[in-house]
């Protein structure tokens, strides 16, 4: 077999993220140009005040950084992103964190949560895995874990939480019950709401074990 040429070192990941951030800025610039250009089929039709950014895995980290660096993004969604130290500084932008099968939240995720001063929600899909919210859940259906809800309901839940979060925080719709806490419709979805601590219970357990 040929030797793998994939690079996963910190320098390569930093470069990959920087390219993605540049791509996102270019995309928003182009949307503004199309919206302002009288000759464009999109002229005056794009609501530039209600743009969200979302990403999975490395894209999730990029989404977090982009809401800090690009103020034209009015909401961010990270889907099982590997949150690194300093992934985001204090921000008032609404952020939704979707995690897949976490046994515990990492120290970086705990710090991230405390730096989110705007609307925030964290949802951990128990029994799921990193590739669950990707096409792999269909392409390798029997090999991808989804918890007791199964693939259809799990993916439906991911969609519903994203829609509820954006409807409330971008479209000004009434507060959706999904944002208030656990839902009997989605038993795998472990939620942490706006005023709750993401990691206080972990700190308590750590103190008790010493």
mmCIF file of C-alpha atoms in Angstrom:
data_model
loop_
_atom_site.group_PDB
_atom_site.id
_atom_site.type_symbol
_atom_site.label_atom_id
_atom_site.label_comp_id
_atom_site.label_asym_id
_atom_site.label_seq_id
_atom_site.Cartn_x
_atom_site.Cartn_y
_atom_site.Cartn_z
ATOM 1 C CA UNK A 1 0.000 0.000 0.000
ATOM 2 C CA UNK A 2 1.169 3.515 -0.738
ATOM 3 C CA UNK A 3 2.287 5.529 2.240
ATOM 4 C CA UNK A 4 -0.369 7.935 3.520
ATOM 5 C CA UNK A 5 0.242 11.585 2.660
ATOM 6 C CA UNK A 6 -2.311 12.941 5.120
ATOM 7 C CA UNK A 7 -0.877 15.434 7.588
ATOM 8 C CA UNK A 8 -2.522 15.821 10.988
ATOM 9 C CA UNK A 9 0.039 17.930 12.806
ATOM 10 C CA UNK A 10 -0.857 21.270 14.399
ATOM 11 C CA UNK A 11 0.629 23.306 11.538
ATOM 12 C CA UNK A 12 -1.405 21.433 8.918
ATOM 13 C CA UNK A 13 -4.635 21.765 10.899
ATOM 14 C CA UNK A 14 -4.013 25.466 11.495
ATOM 15 C CA UNK A 15 -3.495 25.986 7.761
ATOM 16 C CA UNK A 16 -6.640 24.011 6.897
ATOM 17 C CA UNK A 17 -8.711 26.121 9.274
ATOM 18 C CA UNK A 18 -7.251 29.387 7.975
ATOM 19 C CA UNK A 19 -8.180 28.402 4.415
ATOM 20 C CA UNK A 20 -11.733 27.610 5.505
ATOM 21 C CA UNK A 21 -12.032 30.926 7.331
ATOM 22 C CA UNK A 22 -10.867 32.755 4.207
ATOM 23 C CA UNK A 23 -13.382 30.815 2.115
ATOM 24 C CA UNK A 24 -16.202 31.801 4.470
ATOM 25 C CA UNK A 25 -15.251 35.484 4.322
ATOM 26 C CA UNK A 26 -15.086 35.293 0.519
ATOM 27 C CA UNK A 27 -18.528 33.677 0.448
ATOM 28 C CA UNK A 28 -20.125 36.392 2.603
ATOM 29 C CA UNK A 29 -18.415 39.106 0.543
ATOM 30 C CA UNK A 30 -19.856 37.554 -2.620
ATOM 31 C CA UNK A 31 -23.353 37.336 -1.111
ATOM 32 C CA UNK A 32 -23.177 41.031 -0.238
ATOM 33 C CA UNK A 33 -21.978 41.856 -3.747
ATOM 34 C CA UNK A 34 -24.791 39.845 -5.350
ATOM 35 C CA UNK A 35 -27.336 41.444 -3.049
ATOM 36 C CA UNK A 36 -26.145 44.973 -3.852
ATOM 37 C CA UNK A 37 -25.617 44.514 -7.606
ATOM 38 C CA UNK A 38 -28.672 45.725 -9.525
ATOM 39 C CA UNK A 39 -27.877 43.307 -12.350
ATOM 40 C CA UNK A 40 -27.806 40.276 -10.079
ATOM 41 C CA UNK A 41 -30.780 37.887 -9.915
ATOM 42 C CA UNK A 42 -30.375 38.069 -6.116
ATOM 43 C CA UNK A 43 -30.409 41.882 -5.921
ATOM 44 C CA UNK A 44 -32.165 42.985 -2.731
ATOM 45 C CA UNK A 45 -33.407 39.455 -2.055
ATOM 46 C CA UNK A 46 -30.796 38.252 0.458
ATOM 47 C CA UNK A 47 -31.274 38.986 4.142
ATOM 48 C CA UNK A 48 -27.679 39.660 5.111
ATOM 49 C CA UNK A 49 -28.682 40.337 8.716
ATOM 50 C CA UNK A 50 -29.633 36.702 9.282
ATOM 51 C CA UNK A 51 -26.704 34.526 8.225
ATOM 52 C CA UNK A 52 -25.601 31.512 10.268
ATOM 53 C CA UNK A 53 -22.540 29.314 9.871
ATOM 54 C CA UNK A 54 -22.415 25.601 10.688
ATOM 55 C CA UNK A 55 -19.828 22.868 10.364
ATOM 56 C CA UNK A 56 -19.043 19.298 11.334
ATOM 57 C CA UNK A 57 -15.716 18.110 12.788
ATOM 58 C CA UNK A 58 -12.970 20.481 11.580
ATOM 59 C CA UNK A 59 -15.742 22.536 10.054
ATOM 60 C CA UNK A 60 -17.263 22.834 13.518
ATOM 61 C CA UNK A 61 -14.096 24.405 14.855
ATOM 62 C CA UNK A 62 -14.073 26.728 11.840
ATOM 63 C CA UNK A 63 -17.671 27.734 12.571
ATOM 64 C CA UNK A 64 -16.733 28.676 16.139
ATOM 65 C CA UNK A 65 -13.790 30.792 15.032
ATOM 66 C CA UNK A 66 -15.795 32.434 12.271
ATOM 67 C CA UNK A 67 -18.480 33.801 14.610
ATOM 68 C CA UNK A 68 -15.737 35.565 16.515
ATOM 69 C CA UNK A 69 -13.837 36.866 13.493
ATOM 70 C CA UNK A 70 -16.689 37.574 11.078
ATOM 71 C CA UNK A 71 -19.449 39.675 12.644
ATOM 72 C CA UNK A 72 -21.723 39.170 9.665
ATOM 73 C CA UNK A 73 -22.399 35.669 10.960
ATOM 74 C CA UNK A 74 -25.244 36.107 13.433
ATOM 75 C CA UNK A 75 -25.244 32.521 14.759
ATOM 76 C CA UNK A 76 -22.851 29.573 14.833
ATOM 77 C CA UNK A 77 -23.370 25.816 15.023
ATOM 78 C CA UNK A 78 -20.596 23.353 15.760
ATOM 79 C CA UNK A 79 -21.397 19.692 15.131
ATOM 80 C CA UNK A 80 -18.999 17.460 17.061
ATOM 81 C CA UNK A 81 -16.095 19.808 16.477
ATOM 82 C CA UNK A 82 -12.825 19.092 18.254
ATOM 83 C CA UNK A 83 -12.697 22.216 20.375
ATOM 84 C CA UNK A 84 -9.127 23.326 20.947
ATOM 85 C CA UNK A 85 -7.779 25.756 23.520
ATOM 86 C CA UNK A 86 -8.624 29.230 22.293
ATOM 87 C CA UNK A 87 -11.138 28.096 19.651
ATOM 88 C CA UNK A 88 -13.193 31.147 20.482
ATOM 89 C CA UNK A 89 -12.901 34.154 22.742
ATOM 90 C CA UNK A 90 -15.804 35.804 24.528
ATOM 91 C CA UNK A 91 -18.690 36.311 22.119
ATOM 92 C CA UNK A 92 -22.315 37.429 22.331
ATOM 93 C CA UNK A 93 -23.198 35.617 19.105
ATOM 94 C CA UNK A 94 -25.700 32.756 19.571
ATOM 95 C CA UNK A 95 -23.943 29.362 19.476
ATOM 96 C CA UNK A 96 -25.361 25.844 19.337
ATOM 97 C CA UNK A 97 -23.065 22.956 20.310
ATOM 98 C CA UNK A 98 -24.050 19.501 19.081
ATOM 99 C CA UNK A 99 -21.935 16.645 20.448
ATOM 100 C CA UNK A 100 -21.997 12.966 19.570
ATOM 101 C CA UNK A 101 -21.741 10.389 22.350
ATOM 102 C CA UNK A 102 -19.650 12.377 24.819
ATOM 103 C CA UNK A 103 -18.966 10.577 28.092
ATOM 104 C CA UNK A 104 -17.870 13.925 29.492
ATOM 105 C CA UNK A 105 -17.224 17.444 28.251
ATOM 106 C CA UNK A 106 -13.578 18.352 27.734
ATOM 107 C CA UNK A 107 -11.854 21.168 29.623
ATOM 108 C CA UNK A 108 -11.733 23.173 26.386
ATOM 109 C CA UNK A 109 -15.472 22.731 25.890
ATOM 110 C CA UNK A 110 -16.061 23.870 29.467
ATOM 111 C CA UNK A 111 -14.002 27.008 28.804
ATOM 112 C CA UNK A 112 -15.814 27.579 25.521
ATOM 113 C CA UNK A 113 -19.180 27.399 27.287
ATOM 114 C CA UNK A 114 -18.136 30.053 29.805
ATOM 115 C CA UNK A 115 -17.027 32.334 26.940
ATOM 116 C CA UNK A 116 -20.444 32.189 25.261
ATOM 117 C CA UNK A 117 -22.202 35.252 26.669
ATOM 118 C CA UNK A 118 -25.051 35.245 24.180
ATOM 119 C CA UNK A 119 -27.787 32.669 23.574
ATOM 120 C CA UNK A 120 -26.326 29.167 23.851
ATOM 121 C CA UNK A 121 -27.423 25.535 23.910
ATOM 122 C CA UNK A 122 -25.465 22.285 24.108
ATOM 123 C CA UNK A 123 -26.947 18.954 23.049
ATOM 124 C CA UNK A 124 -25.114 15.660 23.527
ATOM 125 C CA UNK A 125 -26.579 12.744 21.578
ATOM 126 C CA UNK A 126 -25.928 9.783 23.835
ATOM 127 C CA UNK A 127 -24.933 6.594 22.060
ATOM 128 C CA UNK A 128 -23.958 8.402 18.846
ATOM 129 C CA UNK A 129 -20.458 8.709 17.361
ATOM 130 C CA UNK A 130 -18.466 11.287 15.420
ATOM 131 C CA UNK A 131 -19.697 10.233 11.964
ATOM 132 C CA UNK A 132 -23.351 9.913 12.983
ATOM 133 C CA UNK A 133 -24.364 13.358 11.615
ATOM 134 C CA UNK A 134 -22.640 12.658 8.283
ATOM 135 C CA UNK A 135 -23.622 10.663 5.192
ATOM 136 C CA UNK A 136 -21.931 7.658 6.796
ATOM 137 C CA UNK A 137 -25.049 7.105 8.873
ATOM 138 C CA UNK A 138 -26.800 6.117 5.629
ATOM 139 C CA UNK A 139 -23.889 4.678 3.637
ATOM 140 C CA UNK A 140 -22.827 2.387 6.492
ATOM 141 C CA UNK A 141 -26.138 2.309 8.301
ATOM 142 C CA UNK A 142 -25.588 -0.808 10.377
ATOM 143 C CA UNK A 143 -22.033 0.153 11.348
ATOM 144 C CA UNK A 144 -22.690 3.662 12.726
ATOM 145 C CA UNK A 145 -23.905 4.058 16.294
ATOM 146 C CA UNK A 146 -26.952 6.256 16.898
ATOM 147 C CA UNK A 147 -28.216 5.312 20.352
ATOM 148 C CA UNK A 148 -31.694 3.973 21.036
ATOM 149 C CA UNK A 149 -33.419 6.412 18.667
ATOM 150 C CA UNK A 150 -31.941 4.904 15.504
ATOM 151 C CA UNK A 151 -30.608 6.802 12.463
ATOM 152 C CA UNK A 152 -33.816 8.375 11.147
ATOM 153 C CA UNK A 153 -34.912 9.811 14.478
ATOM 154 C CA UNK A 154 -31.389 10.880 15.444
ATOM 155 C CA UNK A 155 -30.877 12.831 12.228
ATOM 156 C CA UNK A 156 -34.395 14.228 12.587
ATOM 157 C CA UNK A 157 -33.454 15.435 16.075
ATOM 158 C CA UNK A 158 -30.276 17.110 14.783
ATOM 159 C CA UNK A 159 -32.357 18.962 12.197
ATOM 160 C CA UNK A 160 -35.024 19.956 14.718
ATOM 161 C CA UNK A 161 -32.569 21.336 17.279
ATOM 162 C CA UNK A 162 -30.799 23.365 14.600
ATOM 163 C CA UNK A 163 -34.096 24.673 13.215
ATOM 164 C CA UNK A 164 -35.409 25.574 16.685
ATOM 165 C CA UNK A 165 -32.202 27.385 17.601
ATOM 166 C CA UNK A 166 -32.069 29.404 14.371
ATOM 167 C CA UNK A 167 -35.800 30.142 14.339
ATOM 168 C CA UNK A 168 -35.524 31.681 17.800
ATOM 169 C CA UNK A 169 -32.192 33.457 17.447
ATOM 170 C CA UNK A 170 -32.260 34.554 13.792
ATOM 171 C CA UNK A 171 -35.899 34.694 12.783
ATOM 172 C CA UNK A 172 -37.424 36.021 16.005
ATOM 173 C CA UNK A 173 -39.909 33.183 16.333
ATOM 174 C CA UNK A 174 -41.325 32.186 19.740
ATOM 175 C CA UNK A 175 -39.024 30.176 22.019
ATOM 176 C CA UNK A 176 -39.231 26.519 20.969
ATOM 177 C CA UNK A 177 -39.807 23.974 23.792
ATOM 178 C CA UNK A 178 -36.753 22.029 22.547
ATOM 179 C CA UNK A 179 -34.582 24.873 23.843
ATOM 180 C CA UNK A 180 -36.003 24.599 27.366
ATOM 181 C CA UNK A 181 -34.509 21.236 28.349
ATOM 182 C CA UNK A 182 -34.995 17.464 27.915
ATOM 183 C CA UNK A 183 -37.568 16.331 25.373
ATOM 184 C CA UNK A 184 -39.570 13.110 25.645
ATOM 185 C CA UNK A 185 -39.545 13.001 21.838
ATOM 186 C CA UNK A 186 -35.752 12.669 21.780
ATOM 187 C CA UNK A 187 -34.567 10.550 24.744
ATOM 188 C CA UNK A 188 -30.960 10.382 23.459
ATOM 189 C CA UNK A 189 -30.607 14.184 23.478
ATOM 190 C CA UNK A 190 -28.957 15.356 26.692
ATOM 191 C CA UNK A 191 -29.329 19.140 26.805
ATOM 192 C CA UNK A 192 -27.602 21.950 28.666
ATOM 193 C CA UNK A 193 -29.604 25.151 28.438
ATOM 194 C CA UNK A 194 -28.708 28.843 28.572
ATOM 195 C CA UNK A 195 -28.446 29.287 32.351
ATOM 196 C CA UNK A 196 -27.043 25.849 33.211
ATOM 197 C CA UNK A 197 -23.399 24.981 33.777
ATOM 198 C CA UNK A 198 -21.962 22.624 31.202
ATOM 199 C CA UNK A 199 -19.317 21.159 33.467
ATOM 200 C CA UNK A 200 -20.087 21.927 37.122
ATOM 201 C CA UNK A 201 -21.138 18.339 37.828
ATOM 202 C CA UNK A 202 -17.831 17.090 36.385
ATOM 203 C CA UNK A 203 -15.883 19.417 38.693
ATOM 204 C CA UNK A 204 -17.899 18.180 41.663
ATOM 205 C CA UNK A 205 -17.171 14.549 40.825
ATOM 206 C CA UNK A 206 -13.470 15.336 40.434
ATOM 207 C CA UNK A 207 -13.365 17.031 43.848
ATOM 208 C CA UNK A 208 -15.124 14.096 45.494
ATOM 209 C CA UNK A 209 -12.648 11.595 44.049
ATOM 210 C CA UNK A 210 -9.584 13.360 45.501
#
